[in-house]
Amino acid sequence: GGIITQTPKFLIGQEGQKLTLKCQQNFNHDTMYWYRQDSGKGLRLIYYSITENDLQKGDLSEGYDASREKKSSFSLTVTSAQKNEMAVFLCASSMLGGTNYAEQFFGPGTRLTVL
Amino acid sequence: QQKVQQSPESLSVPEGGMASLNCTSSDRNFQYFWWYRQHSGEGPKALMSIFSDGDKKEGRFTAHLNKASLHVSLHIRDSQPSDSALYFCAASGLSGTYQRFGTGTKLQVVP
């Protein structure tokens, strides 16, 4: 089995600040994802990456940047933190890049608080 | 607009009872379904997939898919307090699309 590690677990920032969230996976999966989950609600896709150096926008990409530095890591940057985006950010990965009905494996999440 | 709708929003069942959750895709391109479960403070974990019409059973969990109506249901037999969680349906199409998650159903199993 593998594991997805997200750092930090809790992130507190000031309004307008640039903040970076990191994700590492050791499944050797091709595809990685970033989701936002607002207070016990559904998941909305921010960015995904089918392979190293690939980036694809999801439904909620405005206000965010992403970077796939290598196959095992995927970073998400909040370009200017806003109070209405306090949420849990979930990273996930799946095998079979481009085959999007594959099972996704999730990390434990990063909880973002904006002061 | 929400492509994947789930109902009910929340559900309470007694321990040992049957829980039934529903999910419908509004886009005919999205007809491959997964069910995920998320316990409080954790990331979602996949329960089961269903890609063909009919029933699929895994232990106490049975999924049913009707491709004509793009409706999938999840039935949990002999519900346990540990089944209390948020349940998500995710739908996707062929290669070139990505999974869309529903808004979730919060299940509470009461001892």
JSON list of C-alpha atoms in Angstrom, two decimals:
[
{"chain": "A", "resi": 1, "resn": "GLY", "atom": "CA", "xyz": [0.00, 0.00, 0.00]},
{"chain": "A", "resi": 2, "resn": "GLY", "atom": "CA", "xyz": [0.92, 3.64, -0.21]},
{"chain": "A", "resi": 3, "resn": "ILE", "atom": "CA", "xyz": [0.27, 6.86, 1.57]},
{"chain": "A", "resi": 4, "resn": "ILE", "atom": "CA", "xyz": [-0.47, 10.50, 0.75]},
{"chain": "A", "resi": 5, "resn": "THR", "atom": "CA", "xyz": [1.11, 13.10, 3.01]},
{"chain": "A", "resi": 6, "resn": "GLN", "atom": "CA", "xyz": [-0.14, 16.67, 3.15]},
{"chain": "A", "resi": 7, "resn": "THR", "atom": "CA", "xyz": [1.73, 19.51, 4.83]},
{"chain": "A", "resi": 8, "resn": "PRO", "atom": "CA", "xyz": [0.98, 21.46, 6.84]},
{"chain": "A", "resi": 9, "resn": "LYS", "atom": "CA", "xyz": [-2.01, 19.90, 8.60]},
{"chain": "A", "resi": 10, "resn": "PHE", "atom": "CA", "xyz": [-3.21, 23.34, 9.72]},
{"chain": "A", "resi": 11, "resn": "LEU", "atom": "CA", "xyz": [-2.40, 26.60, 7.93]},
{"chain": "A", "resi": 12, "resn": "ILE", "atom": "CA", "xyz": [-3.24, 30.03, 9.28]},
{"chain": "A", "resi": 13, "resn": "GLY", "atom": "CA", "xyz": [-2.72, 33.07, 7.08]},
{"chain": "A", "resi": 14, "resn": "GLN", "atom": "CA", "xyz": [-3.61, 36.71, 6.78]},
{"chain": "A", "resi": 15, "resn": "GLU", "atom": "CA", "xyz": [-6.03, 38.05, 4.22]},
{"chain": "A", "resi": 16, "resn": "GLY", "atom": "CA", "xyz": [-4.14, 38.84, 1.01]},
{"chain": "A", "resi": 17, "resn": "GLN", "atom": "CA", "xyz": [-1.25, 36.53, 1.86]},
{"chain": "A", "resi": 18, "resn": "LYS", "atom": "CA", "xyz": [0.21, 34.00, -0.56]},
{"chain": "A", "resi": 19, "resn": "LEU", "atom": "CA", "xyz": [0.09, 30.51, 0.92]},
{"chain": "A", "resi": 20, "resn": "THR", "atom": "CA", "xyz": [1.46, 27.16, -0.29]},
{"chain": "A", "resi": 21, "resn": "LEU", "atom": "CA", "xyz": [0.16, 23.68, 0.47]},
{"chain": "A", "resi": 22, "resn": "LYS", "atom": "CA", "xyz": [2.20, 20.57, -0.32]},
{"chain": "A", "resi": 23, "resn": "CYS", "atom": "CA", "xyz": [1.32, 16.98, -1.15]},
{"chain": "A", "resi": 24, "resn": "GLN", "atom": "CA", "xyz": [3.49, 13.87, -1.54]},
{"chain": "A", "resi": 25, "resn": "GLN", "atom": "CA", "xyz": [2.40, 10.38, -2.63]},
{"chain": "A", "resi": 26, "resn": "ASN", "atom": "CA", "xyz": [4.35, 7.11, -2.72]},
{"chain": "A", "resi": 27, "resn": "PHE", "atom": "CA", "xyz": [1.83, 5.08, -4.75]},
{"chain": "A", "resi": 28, "resn": "ASN", "atom": "CA", "xyz": [3.78, 5.89, -7.93]},
{"chain": "A", "resi": 29, "resn": "HIS", "atom": "CA", "xyz": [0.49, 7.18, -9.36]},
{"chain": "A", "resi": 30, "resn": "ASP", "atom": "CA", "xyz": [0.42, 9.22, -12.54]},
{"chain": "A", "resi": 31, "resn": "THR", "atom": "CA", "xyz": [-2.45, 11.58, -11.75]},
{"chain": "A", "resi": 32, "resn": "MET", "atom": "CA", "xyz": [-2.74, 13.93, -8.79]},
{"chain": "A", "resi": 33, "resn": "TYR", "atom": "CA", "xyz": [-5.56, 16.26, -7.75]},
{"chain": "A", "resi": 34, "resn": "TRP", "atom": "CA", "xyz": [-6.30, 19.19, -5.46]},
{"chain": "A", "resi": 35, "resn": "TYR", "atom": "CA", "xyz": [-9.83, 19.60, -4.06]},
{"chain": "A", "resi": 36, "resn": "ARG", "atom": "CA", "xyz": [-11.45, 22.13, -1.80]},
{"chain": "A", "resi": 37, "resn": "GLN", "atom": "CA", "xyz": [-14.05, 21.02, 0.75]},
{"chain": "A", "resi": 38, "resn": "ASP", "atom": "CA", "xyz": [-16.12, 23.65, 2.51]},
{"chain": "A", "resi": 39, "resn": "SER", "atom": "CA", "xyz": [-17.40, 22.76, 5.99]},
{"chain": "A", "resi": 40, "resn": "GLY", "atom": "CA", "xyz": [-18.62, 19.16, 5.62]},
{"chain": "A", "resi": 41, "resn": "LYS", "atom": "CA", "xyz": [-19.80, 19.69, 2.06]},
{"chain": "A", "resi": 42, "resn": "GLY", "atom": "CA", "xyz": [-18.89, 18.35, -1.34]},
{"chain": "A", "resi": 43, "resn": "LEU", "atom": "CA", "xyz": [-15.51, 18.33, -3.05]},
{"chain": "A", "resi": 44, "resn": "ARG", "atom": "CA", "xyz": [-14.70, 20.82, -5.79]},
{"chain": "A", "resi": 45, "resn": "LEU", "atom": "CA", "xyz": [-11.75, 20.21, -8.08]},
{"chain": "A", "resi": 46, "resn": "ILE", "atom": "CA", "xyz": [-9.19, 23.02, -8.22]},
{"chain": "A", "resi": 47, "resn": "TYR", "atom": "CA", "xyz": [-6.37, 21.57, -10.34]},
{"chain": "A", "resi": 48, "resn": "TYR", "atom": "CA", "xyz": [-5.22, 18.17, -11.51]},
{"chain": "A", "resi": 49, "resn": "SER", "atom": "CA", "xyz": [-2.10, 16.86, -13.19]},
{"chain": "A", "resi": 50, "resn": "ILE", "atom": "CA", "xyz": [-1.93, 13.79, -15.41]},
{"chain": "A", "resi": 51, "resn": "THR", "atom": "CA", "xyz": [1.84, 13.55, -15.33]},
{"chain": "A", "resi": 52, "resn": "GLU", "atom": "CA", "xyz": [4.93, 15.46, -14.24]},
{"chain": "A", "resi": 53, "resn": "ASN", "atom": "CA", "xyz": [4.89, 19.07, -15.51]},
{"chain": "A", "resi": 54, "resn": "ASP", "atom": "CA", "xyz": [1.27, 18.75, -16.67]},
{"chain": "A", "resi": 55, "resn": "LEU", "atom": "CA", "xyz": [-1.44, 21.02, -15.20]},
{"chain": "A", "resi": 56, "resn": "GLN", "atom": "CA", "xyz": [-5.17, 21.03, -15.90]},
{"chain": "A", "resi": 57, "resn": "LYS", "atom": "CA", "xyz": [-7.71, 23.46, -14.45]},
{"chain": "A", "resi": 58, "resn": "GLY", "atom": "CA", "xyz": [-10.71, 22.17, -12.57]},
{"chain": "A", "resi": 59, "resn": "ASP", "atom": "CA", "xyz": [-13.97, 23.92, -11.75]},
{"chain": "A", "resi": 60, "resn": "LEU", "atom": "CA", "xyz": [-12.48, 26.22, -9.08]},
{"chain": "A", "resi": 61, "resn": "SER", "atom": "CA", "xyz": [-9.02, 27.24, -10.34]},
{"chain": "A", "resi": 62, "resn": "GLU", "atom": "CA", "xyz": [-9.39, 31.03, -10.11]},
{"chain": "A", "resi": 63, "resn": "GLY", "atom": "CA", "xyz": [-7.28, 32.38, -7.23]},
{"chain": "A", "resi": 64, "resn": "TYR", "atom": "CA", "xyz": [-5.03, 29.31, -7.18]},
{"chain": "A", "resi": 65, "resn": "ASP", "atom": "CA", "xyz": [-1.81, 28.15, -8.86]},
{"chain": "A", "resi": 66, "resn": "ALA", "atom": "CA", "xyz": [-0.42, 24.63, -8.90]},
{"chain": "A", "resi": 67, "resn": "SER", "atom": "CA", "xyz": [2.91, 23.00, -9.60]},
{"chain": "A", "resi": 68, "resn": "ARG", "atom": "CA", "xyz": [3.81, 19.34, -10.30]},
{"chain": "A", "resi": 69, "resn": "GLU", "atom": "CA", "xyz": [7.50, 19.36, -9.58]},
{"chain": "A", "resi": 70, "resn": "LYS", "atom": "CA", "xyz": [7.94, 15.62, -9.91]},
{"chain": "A", "resi": 71, "resn": "LYS", "atom": "CA", "xyz": [5.75, 12.53, -10.18]},
{"chain": "A", "resi": 72, "resn": "SER", "atom": "CA", "xyz": [5.43, 12.15, -6.41]},
{"chain": "A", "resi": 73, "resn": "SER", "atom": "CA", "xyz": [4.67, 15.75, -5.45]},
{"chain": "A", "resi": 74, "resn": "PHE", "atom": "CA", "xyz": [1.99, 18.33, -6.21]},
{"chain": "A", "resi": 75, "resn": "SER", "atom": "CA", "xyz": [1.80, 21.81, -4.67]},
{"chain": "A", "resi": 76, "resn": "LEU", "atom": "CA", "xyz": [-1.07, 24.26, -4.48]},
{"chain": "A", "resi": 77, "resn": "THR", "atom": "CA", "xyz": [-0.65, 28.01, -3.95]},
{"chain": "A", "resi": 78, "resn": "VAL", "atom": "CA", "xyz": [-3.41, 30.29, -2.78]},
{"chain": "A", "resi": 79, "resn": "THR", "atom": "CA", "xyz": [-2.36, 33.48, -4.56]},
{"chain": "A", "resi": 80, "resn": "SER", "atom": "CA", "xyz": [-4.17, 35.94, -2.27]},
{"chain": "A", "resi": 81, "resn": "ALA", "atom": "CA", "xyz": [-5.97, 34.37, 0.70]},
{"chain": "A", "resi": 82, "resn": "GLN", "atom": "CA", "xyz": [-9.55, 35.50, 1.30]},
{"chain": "A", "resi": 83, "resn": "LYS", "atom": "CA", "xyz": [-11.72, 34.99, 4.36]},
{"chain": "A", "resi": 84, "resn": "ASN", "atom": "CA", "xyz": [-14.40, 33.20, 2.35]},
{"chain": "A", "resi": 85, "resn": "GLU", "atom": "CA", "xyz": [-12.04, 30.43, 1.32]},
{"chain": "A", "resi": 86, "resn": "MET", "atom": "CA", "xyz": [-11.48, 28.93, 4.73]},
{"chain": "A", "resi": 87, "resn": "ALA", "atom": "CA", "xyz": [-11.85, 25.25, 3.99]},
{"chain": "A", "resi": 88, "resn": "VAL", "atom": "CA", "xyz": [-10.12, 21.88, 4.00]},
{"chain": "A", "resi": 89, "resn": "PHE", "atom": "CA", "xyz": [-7.90, 21.26, 0.99]},
{"chain": "A", "resi": 90, "resn": "LEU", "atom": "CA", "xyz": [-7.60, 17.63, -0.03]},
{"chain": "A", "resi": 91, "resn": "CYS", "atom": "CA", "xyz": [-4.93, 16.10, -2.23]},
{"chain": "A", "resi": 92, "resn": "ALA", "atom": "CA", "xyz": [-5.60, 12.86, -4.08]},
{"chain": "A", "resi": 93, "resn": "SER", "atom": "CA", "xyz": [-3.90, 10.58, -6.57]},
{"chain": "A", "resi": 94, "resn": "SER", "atom": "CA", "xyz": [-4.92, 7.84, -8.98]},
{"chain": "A", "resi": 95, "resn": "MET", "atom": "CA", "xyz": [-3.20, 5.49, -11.39]},
{"chain": "A", "resi": 96, "resn": "LEU", "atom": "CA", "xyz": [-3.83, 5.17, -15.10]},
{"chain": "A", "resi": 97, "resn": "GLY", "atom": "CA", "xyz": [-3.24, 8.77, -16.10]},
{"chain": "A", "resi": 98, "resn": "GLY", "atom": "CA", "xyz": [-6.06, 10.03, -18.28]},
{"chain": "A", "resi": 99, "resn": "THR", "atom": "CA", "xyz": [-8.40, 7.25, -17.26]},
{"chain": "A", "resi": 100, "resn": "ASN", "atom": "CA", "xyz": [-10.58, 9.25, -14.99]},
{"chain": "A", "resi": 101, "resn": "TYR", "atom": "CA", "xyz": [-12.84, 6.55, -13.66]},
{"chain": "A", "resi": 102, "resn": "ALA", "atom": "CA", "xyz": [-9.95, 5.18, -11.61]},
{"chain": "A", "resi": 103, "resn": "GLU", "atom": "CA", "xyz": [-10.17, 5.03, -7.82]},
{"chain": "A", "resi": 104, "resn": "GLN", "atom": "CA", "xyz": [-8.78, 8.09, -6.09]},
{"chain": "A", "resi": 105, "resn": "PHE", "atom": "CA", "xyz": [-6.71, 7.89, -2.90]},
{"chain": "A", "resi": 106, "resn": "PHE", "atom": "CA", "xyz": [-6.90, 10.90, -0.60]},
{"chain": "A", "resi": 107, "resn": "GLY", "atom": "CA", "xyz": [-4.63, 12.52, 1.93]},
{"chain": "A", "resi": 108, "resn": "PRO", "atom": "CA", "xyz": [-5.89, 13.69, 5.35]},
{"chain": "A", "resi": 109, "resn": "GLY", "atom": "CA", "xyz": [-6.24, 17.32, 4.26]},
{"chain": "A", "resi": 110, "resn": "THR", "atom": "CA", "xyz": [-4.89, 20.76, 5.15]},
{"chain": "A", "resi": 111, "resn": "ARG", "atom": "CA", "xyz": [-7.28, 23.00, 7.08]},
{"chain": "A", "resi": 112, "resn": "LEU", "atom": "CA", "xyz": [-6.90, 26.64, 6.04]},
{"chain": "A", "resi": 113, "resn": "THR", "atom": "CA", "xyz": [-7.91, 29.51, 8.32]},
{"chain": "A", "resi": 114, "resn": "VAL", "atom": "CA", "xyz": [-7.70, 33.11, 7.07]},
{"chain": "A", "resi": 115, "resn": "LEU", "atom": "CA", "xyz": [-7.58, 35.90, 9.67]},
{"chain": "B", "resi": 1, "resn": "GLN", "atom": "CA", "xyz": [-24.53, 23.72, -12.18]},
{"chain": "B", "resi": 2, "resn": "GLN", "atom": "CA", "xyz": [-24.23, 20.56, -10.09]},
{"chain": "B", "resi": 3, "resn": "LYS", "atom": "CA", "xyz": [-23.75, 17.55, -12.38]},
{"chain": "B", "resi": 4, "resn": "VAL", "atom": "CA", "xyz": [-24.06, 14.99, -9.60]},
{"chain": "B", "resi": 5, "resn": "GLN", "atom": "CA", "xyz": [-26.96, 15.23, -7.17]},
{"chain": "B", "resi": 6, "resn": "GLN", "atom": "CA", "xyz": [-27.23, 13.20, -3.96]},
{"chain": "B", "resi": 7, "resn": "SER", "atom": "CA", "xyz": [-30.15, 12.59, -1.65]},
{"chain": "B", "resi": 8, "resn": "PRO", "atom": "CA", "xyz": [-31.00, 12.70, 1.12]},
{"chain": "B", "resi": 9, "resn": "GLU", "atom": "CA", "xyz": [-28.74, 15.40, 2.52]},
{"chain": "B", "resi": 10, "resn": "SER", "atom": "CA", "xyz": [-28.70, 13.60, 5.86]},
{"chain": "B", "resi": 11, "resn": "LEU", "atom": "CA", "xyz": [-30.00, 10.29, 7.12]},
{"chain": "B", "resi": 12, "resn": "SER", "atom": "CA", "xyz": [-30.35, 8.67, 10.52]},
{"chain": "B", "resi": 13, "resn": "VAL", "atom": "CA", "xyz": [-30.85, 4.91, 10.89]},
{"chain": "B", "resi": 14, "resn": "PRO", "atom": "CA", "xyz": [-30.84, 2.61, 13.92]},
{"chain": "B", "resi": 15, "resn": "GLU", "atom": "CA", "xyz": [-27.96, 0.23, 14.49]},
{"chain": "B", "resi": 16, "resn": "GLY", "atom": "CA", "xyz": [-28.63, -2.95, 12.54]},
{"chain": "B", "resi": 17, "resn": "GLY", "atom": "CA", "xyz": [-30.92, -1.15, 10.10]},
{"chain": "B", "resi": 18, "resn": "MET", "atom": "CA", "xyz": [-30.70, -0.54, 6.37]},
{"chain": "B", "resi": 19, "resn": "ALA", "atom": "CA", "xyz": [-29.38, 2.78, 5.01]},
{"chain": "B", "resi": 20, "resn": "SER", "atom": "CA", "xyz": [-30.20, 3.78, 1.43]},
{"chain": "B", "resi": 21, "resn": "LEU", "atom": "CA", "xyz": [-28.41, 6.60, -0.36]},
{"chain": "B", "resi": 22, "resn": "ASN", "atom": "CA", "xyz": [-29.15, 7.98, -3.83]},
{"chain": "B", "resi": 23, "resn": "CYS", "atom": "CA", "xyz": [-27.17, 9.66, -6.56]},
{"chain": "B", "resi": 24, "resn": "THR", "atom": "CA", "xyz": [-28.08, 10.92, -10.04]},
{"chain": "B", "resi": 25, "resn": "SER", "atom": "CA", "xyz": [-25.90, 12.26, -12.82]},
{"chain": "B", "resi": 26, "resn": "SER", "atom": "CA", "xyz": [-27.40, 15.02, -14.97]},
{"chain": "B", "resi": 27, "resn": "ASP", "atom": "CA", "xyz": [-24.86, 14.50, -17.76]},
{"chain": "B", "resi": 28, "resn": "ARG", "atom": "CA", "xyz": [-25.14, 11.42, -19.95]},
{"chain": "B", "resi": 29, "resn": "ASN", "atom": "CA", "xyz": [-21.38, 11.55, -20.47]},
{"chain": "B", "resi": 30, "resn": "PHE", "atom": "CA", "xyz": [-20.90, 10.72, -16.79]},
{"chain": "B", "resi": 31, "resn": "GLN", "atom": "CA", "xyz": [-21.94, 7.13, -16.27]},
{"chain": "B", "resi": 32, "resn": "TYR", "atom": "CA", "xyz": [-19.11, 5.53, -14.29]},
{"chain": "B", "resi": 33, "resn": "PHE", "atom": "CA", "xyz": [-19.72, 5.76, -10.57]},
{"chain": "B", "resi": 34, "resn": "TRP", "atom": "CA", "xyz": [-17.77, 5.44, -7.35]},
{"chain": "B", "resi": 35, "resn": "TRP", "atom": "CA", "xyz": [-18.94, 5.64, -3.77]},
{"chain": "B", "resi": 36, "resn": "TYR", "atom": "CA", "xyz": [-16.57, 7.20, -1.23]},
{"chain": "B", "resi": 37, "resn": "ARG", "atom": "CA", "xyz": [-16.88, 7.46, 2.54]},
{"chain": "B", "resi": 38, "resn": "GLN", "atom": "CA", "xyz": [-15.33, 10.18, 4.70]},
{"chain": "B", "resi": 39, "resn": "HIS", "atom": "CA", "xyz": [-15.06, 9.92, 8.46]},
{"chain": "B", "resi": 40, "resn": "SER", "atom": "CA", "xyz": [-14.69, 13.14, 10.41]},
{"chain": "B", "resi": 41, "resn": "GLY", "atom": "CA", "xyz": [-11.15, 14.55, 10.24]},
{"chain": "B", "resi": 42, "resn": "GLU", "atom": "CA", "xyz": [-10.03, 12.17, 7.48]},
{"chain": "B", "resi": 43, "resn": "GLY", "atom": "CA", "xyz": [-9.85, 12.17, 3.71]},
{"chain": "B", "resi": 44, "resn": "PRO", "atom": "CA", "xyz": [-12.47, 10.23, 1.70]},
{"chain": "B", "resi": 45, "resn": "LYS", "atom": "CA", "xyz": [-11.84, 6.52, 1.05]},
{"chain": "B", "resi": 46, "resn": "ALA", "atom": "CA", "xyz": [-13.29, 4.56, -1.85]},
{"chain": "B", "resi": 47, "resn": "LEU", "atom": "CA", "xyz": [-15.96, 2.02, -0.93]},
{"chain": "B", "resi": 48, "resn": "MET", "atom": "CA", "xyz": [-16.82, 0.56, -4.29]},
{"chain": "B", "resi": 49, "resn": "SER", "atom": "CA", "xyz": [-17.25, 1.28, -7.95]},
{"chain": "B", "resi": 50, "resn": "ILE", "atom": "CA", "xyz": [-20.08, 0.37, -10.30]},
{"chain": "B", "resi": 51, "resn": "PHE", "atom": "CA", "xyz": [-19.80, 0.71, -14.05]},
{"chain": "B", "resi": 52, "resn": "SER", "atom": "CA", "xyz": [-22.45, -1.72, -15.36]},
{"chain": "B", "resi": 53, "resn": "ASP", "atom": "CA", "xyz": [-26.22, -1.90, -15.04]},
{"chain": "B", "resi": 54, "resn": "GLY", "atom": "CA", "xyz": [-27.54, -3.89, -12.11]},
{"chain": "B", "resi": 55, "resn": "ASP", "atom": "CA", "xyz": [-26.32, -4.74, -8.64]},
{"chain": "B", "resi": 56, "resn": "LYS", "atom": "CA", "xyz": [-22.84, -5.07, -7.19]},
{"chain": "B", "resi": 57, "resn": "LYS", "atom": "CA", "xyz": [-22.38, -6.40, -3.68]},
{"chain": "B", "resi": 58, "resn": "GLU", "atom": "CA", "xyz": [-19.34, -6.06, -1.42]},
{"chain": "B", "resi": 59, "resn": "GLY", "atom": "CA", "xyz": [-19.96, -7.35, 2.07]},
{"chain": "B", "resi": 60, "resn": "ARG", "atom": "CA", "xyz": [-22.71, -5.29, 3.71]},
{"chain": "B", "resi": 61, "resn": "PHE", "atom": "CA", "xyz": [-22.67, -2.76, 0.86]},
{"chain": "B", "resi": 62, "resn": "THR", "atom": "CA", "xyz": [-24.74, -3.11, -2.32]},
{"chain": "B", "resi": 63, "resn": "ALA", "atom": "CA", "xyz": [-24.69, -0.61, -5.17]},
{"chain": "B", "resi": 64, "resn": "HIS", "atom": "CA", "xyz": [-27.32, -0.51, -7.89]},
{"chain": "B", "resi": 65, "resn": "LEU", "atom": "CA", "xyz": [-26.90, 1.29, -11.21]},
{"chain": "B", "resi": 66, "resn": "ASN", "atom": "CA", "xyz": [-29.56, 2.15, -13.76]},
{"chain": "B", "resi": 67, "resn": "LYS", "atom": "CA", "xyz": [-27.71, 3.57, -16.75]},
{"chain": "B", "resi": 68, "resn": "ALA", "atom": "CA", "xyz": [-30.88, 4.61, -18.56]},
{"chain": "B", "resi": 69, "resn": "SER", "atom": "CA", "xyz": [-31.75, 7.04, -15.77]},
{"chain": "B", "resi": 70, "resn": "LEU", "atom": "CA", "xyz": [-28.12, 7.58, -14.63]},
{"chain": "B", "resi": 71, "resn": "HIS", "atom": "CA", "xyz": [-29.23, 6.75, -11.11]},
{"chain": "B", "resi": 72, "resn": "VAL", "atom": "CA", "xyz": [-27.08, 4.87, -8.64]},
{"chain": "B", "resi": 73, "resn": "SER", "atom": "CA", "xyz": [-27.93, 3.88, -5.11]},
{"chain": "B", "resi": 74, "resn": "LEU", "atom": "CA", "xyz": [-25.95, 2.52, -2.19]},
{"chain": "B", "resi": 75, "resn": "HIS", "atom": "CA", "xyz": [-27.56, 0.26, 0.40]},
{"chain": "B", "resi": 76, "resn": "ILE", "atom": "CA", "xyz": [-25.85, -0.52, 3.67]},
{"chain": "B", "resi": 77, "resn": "ARG", "atom": "CA", "xyz": [-27.21, -3.60, 5.39]},
{"chain": "B", "resi": 78, "resn": "ASP", "atom": "CA", "xyz": [-26.85, -4.14, 9.17]},
{"chain": "B", "resi": 79, "resn": "SER", "atom": "CA", "xyz": [-25.61, -0.57, 9.70]},
{"chain": "B", "resi": 80, "resn": "GLN", "atom": "CA", "xyz": [-22.99, -0.05, 12.41]},
{"chain": "B", "resi": 81, "resn": "PRO", "atom": "CA", "xyz": [-22.06, 3.08, 14.38]},
{"chain": "B", "resi": 82, "resn": "SER", "atom": "CA", "xyz": [-18.72, 3.00, 12.54]},
{"chain": "B", "resi": 83, "resn": "ASP", "atom": "CA", "xyz": [-20.67, 3.56, 9.28]},
{"chain": "B", "resi": 84, "resn": "SER", "atom": "CA", "xyz": [-21.54, 7.06, 10.53]},
{"chain": "B", "resi": 85, "resn": "ALA", "atom": "CA", "xyz": [-19.78, 9.30, 8.00]},
{"chain": "B", "resi": 86, "resn": "LEU", "atom": "CA", "xyz": [-20.20, 11.53, 4.97]},
{"chain": "B", "resi": 87, "resn": "TYR", "atom": "CA", "xyz": [-20.85, 9.51, 1.79]},
{"chain": "B", "resi": 88, "resn": "PHE", "atom": "CA", "xyz": [-20.00, 10.86, -1.64]},
{"chain": "B", "resi": 89, "resn": "CYS", "atom": "CA", "xyz": [-20.98, 9.67, -5.04]},
{"chain": "B", "resi": 90, "resn": "ALA", "atom": "CA", "xyz": [-18.51, 10.47, -7.85]},
{"chain": "B", "resi": 91, "resn": "ALA", "atom": "CA", "xyz": [-19.32, 10.20, -11.54]},
{"chain": "B", "resi": 92, "resn": "SER", "atom": "CA", "xyz": [-17.00, 10.27, -14.50]},
{"chain": "B", "resi": 93, "resn": "GLY", "atom": "CA", "xyz": [-16.96, 9.60, -18.18]},
{"chain": "B", "resi": 94, "resn": "LEU", "atom": "CA", "xyz": [-14.40, 8.23, -20.54]},
{"chain": "B", "resi": 95, "resn": "SER", "atom": "CA", "xyz": [-10.81, 9.37, -20.67]},
{"chain": "B", "resi": 96, "resn": "GLY", "atom": "CA", "xyz": [-10.51, 13.13, -20.99]},
{"chain": "B", "resi": 97, "resn": "THR", "atom": "CA", "xyz": [-12.93, 13.96, -18.21]},
{"chain": "B", "resi": 98, "resn": "TYR", "atom": "CA", "xyz": [-12.52, 13.92, -14.47]},
{"chain": "B", "resi": 99, "resn": "GLN", "atom": "CA", "xyz": [-14.63, 12.66, -11.59]},
{"chain": "B", "resi": 100, "resn": "ARG", "atom": "CA", "xyz": [-17.35, 14.97, -10.39]},
{"chain": "B", "resi": 101, "resn": "PHE", "atom": "CA", "xyz": [-18.32, 14.59, -6.76]},
{"chain": "B", "resi": 102, "resn": "GLY", "atom": "CA", "xyz": [-21.82, 15.02, -5.40]},
{"chain": "B", "resi": 103, "resn": "THR", "atom": "CA", "xyz": [-22.65, 17.16, -2.39]},
{"chain": "B", "resi": 104, "resn": "GLY", "atom": "CA", "xyz": [-22.71, 14.20, -0.03]},
{"chain": "B", "resi": 105, "resn": "THR", "atom": "CA", "xyz": [-25.08, 12.42, 2.34]},
{"chain": "B", "resi": 106, "resn": "LYS", "atom": "CA", "xyz": [-24.37, 12.55, 6.06]},
{"chain": "B", "resi": 107, "resn": "LEU", "atom": "CA", "xyz": [-25.25, 9.20, 7.62]},
{"chain": "B", "resi": 108, "resn": "GLN", "atom": "CA", "xyz": [-25.70, 8.78, 11.34]},
{"chain": "B", "resi": 109, "resn": "VAL", "atom": "CA", "xyz": [-26.17, 5.28, 12.77]},
{"chain": "B", "resi": 110, "resn": "VAL", "atom": "CA", "xyz": [-27.77, 5.49, 16.18]},
{"chain": "B", "resi": 111, "resn": "PRO", "atom": "CA", "xyz": [-26.91, 2.75, 18.74]}
]
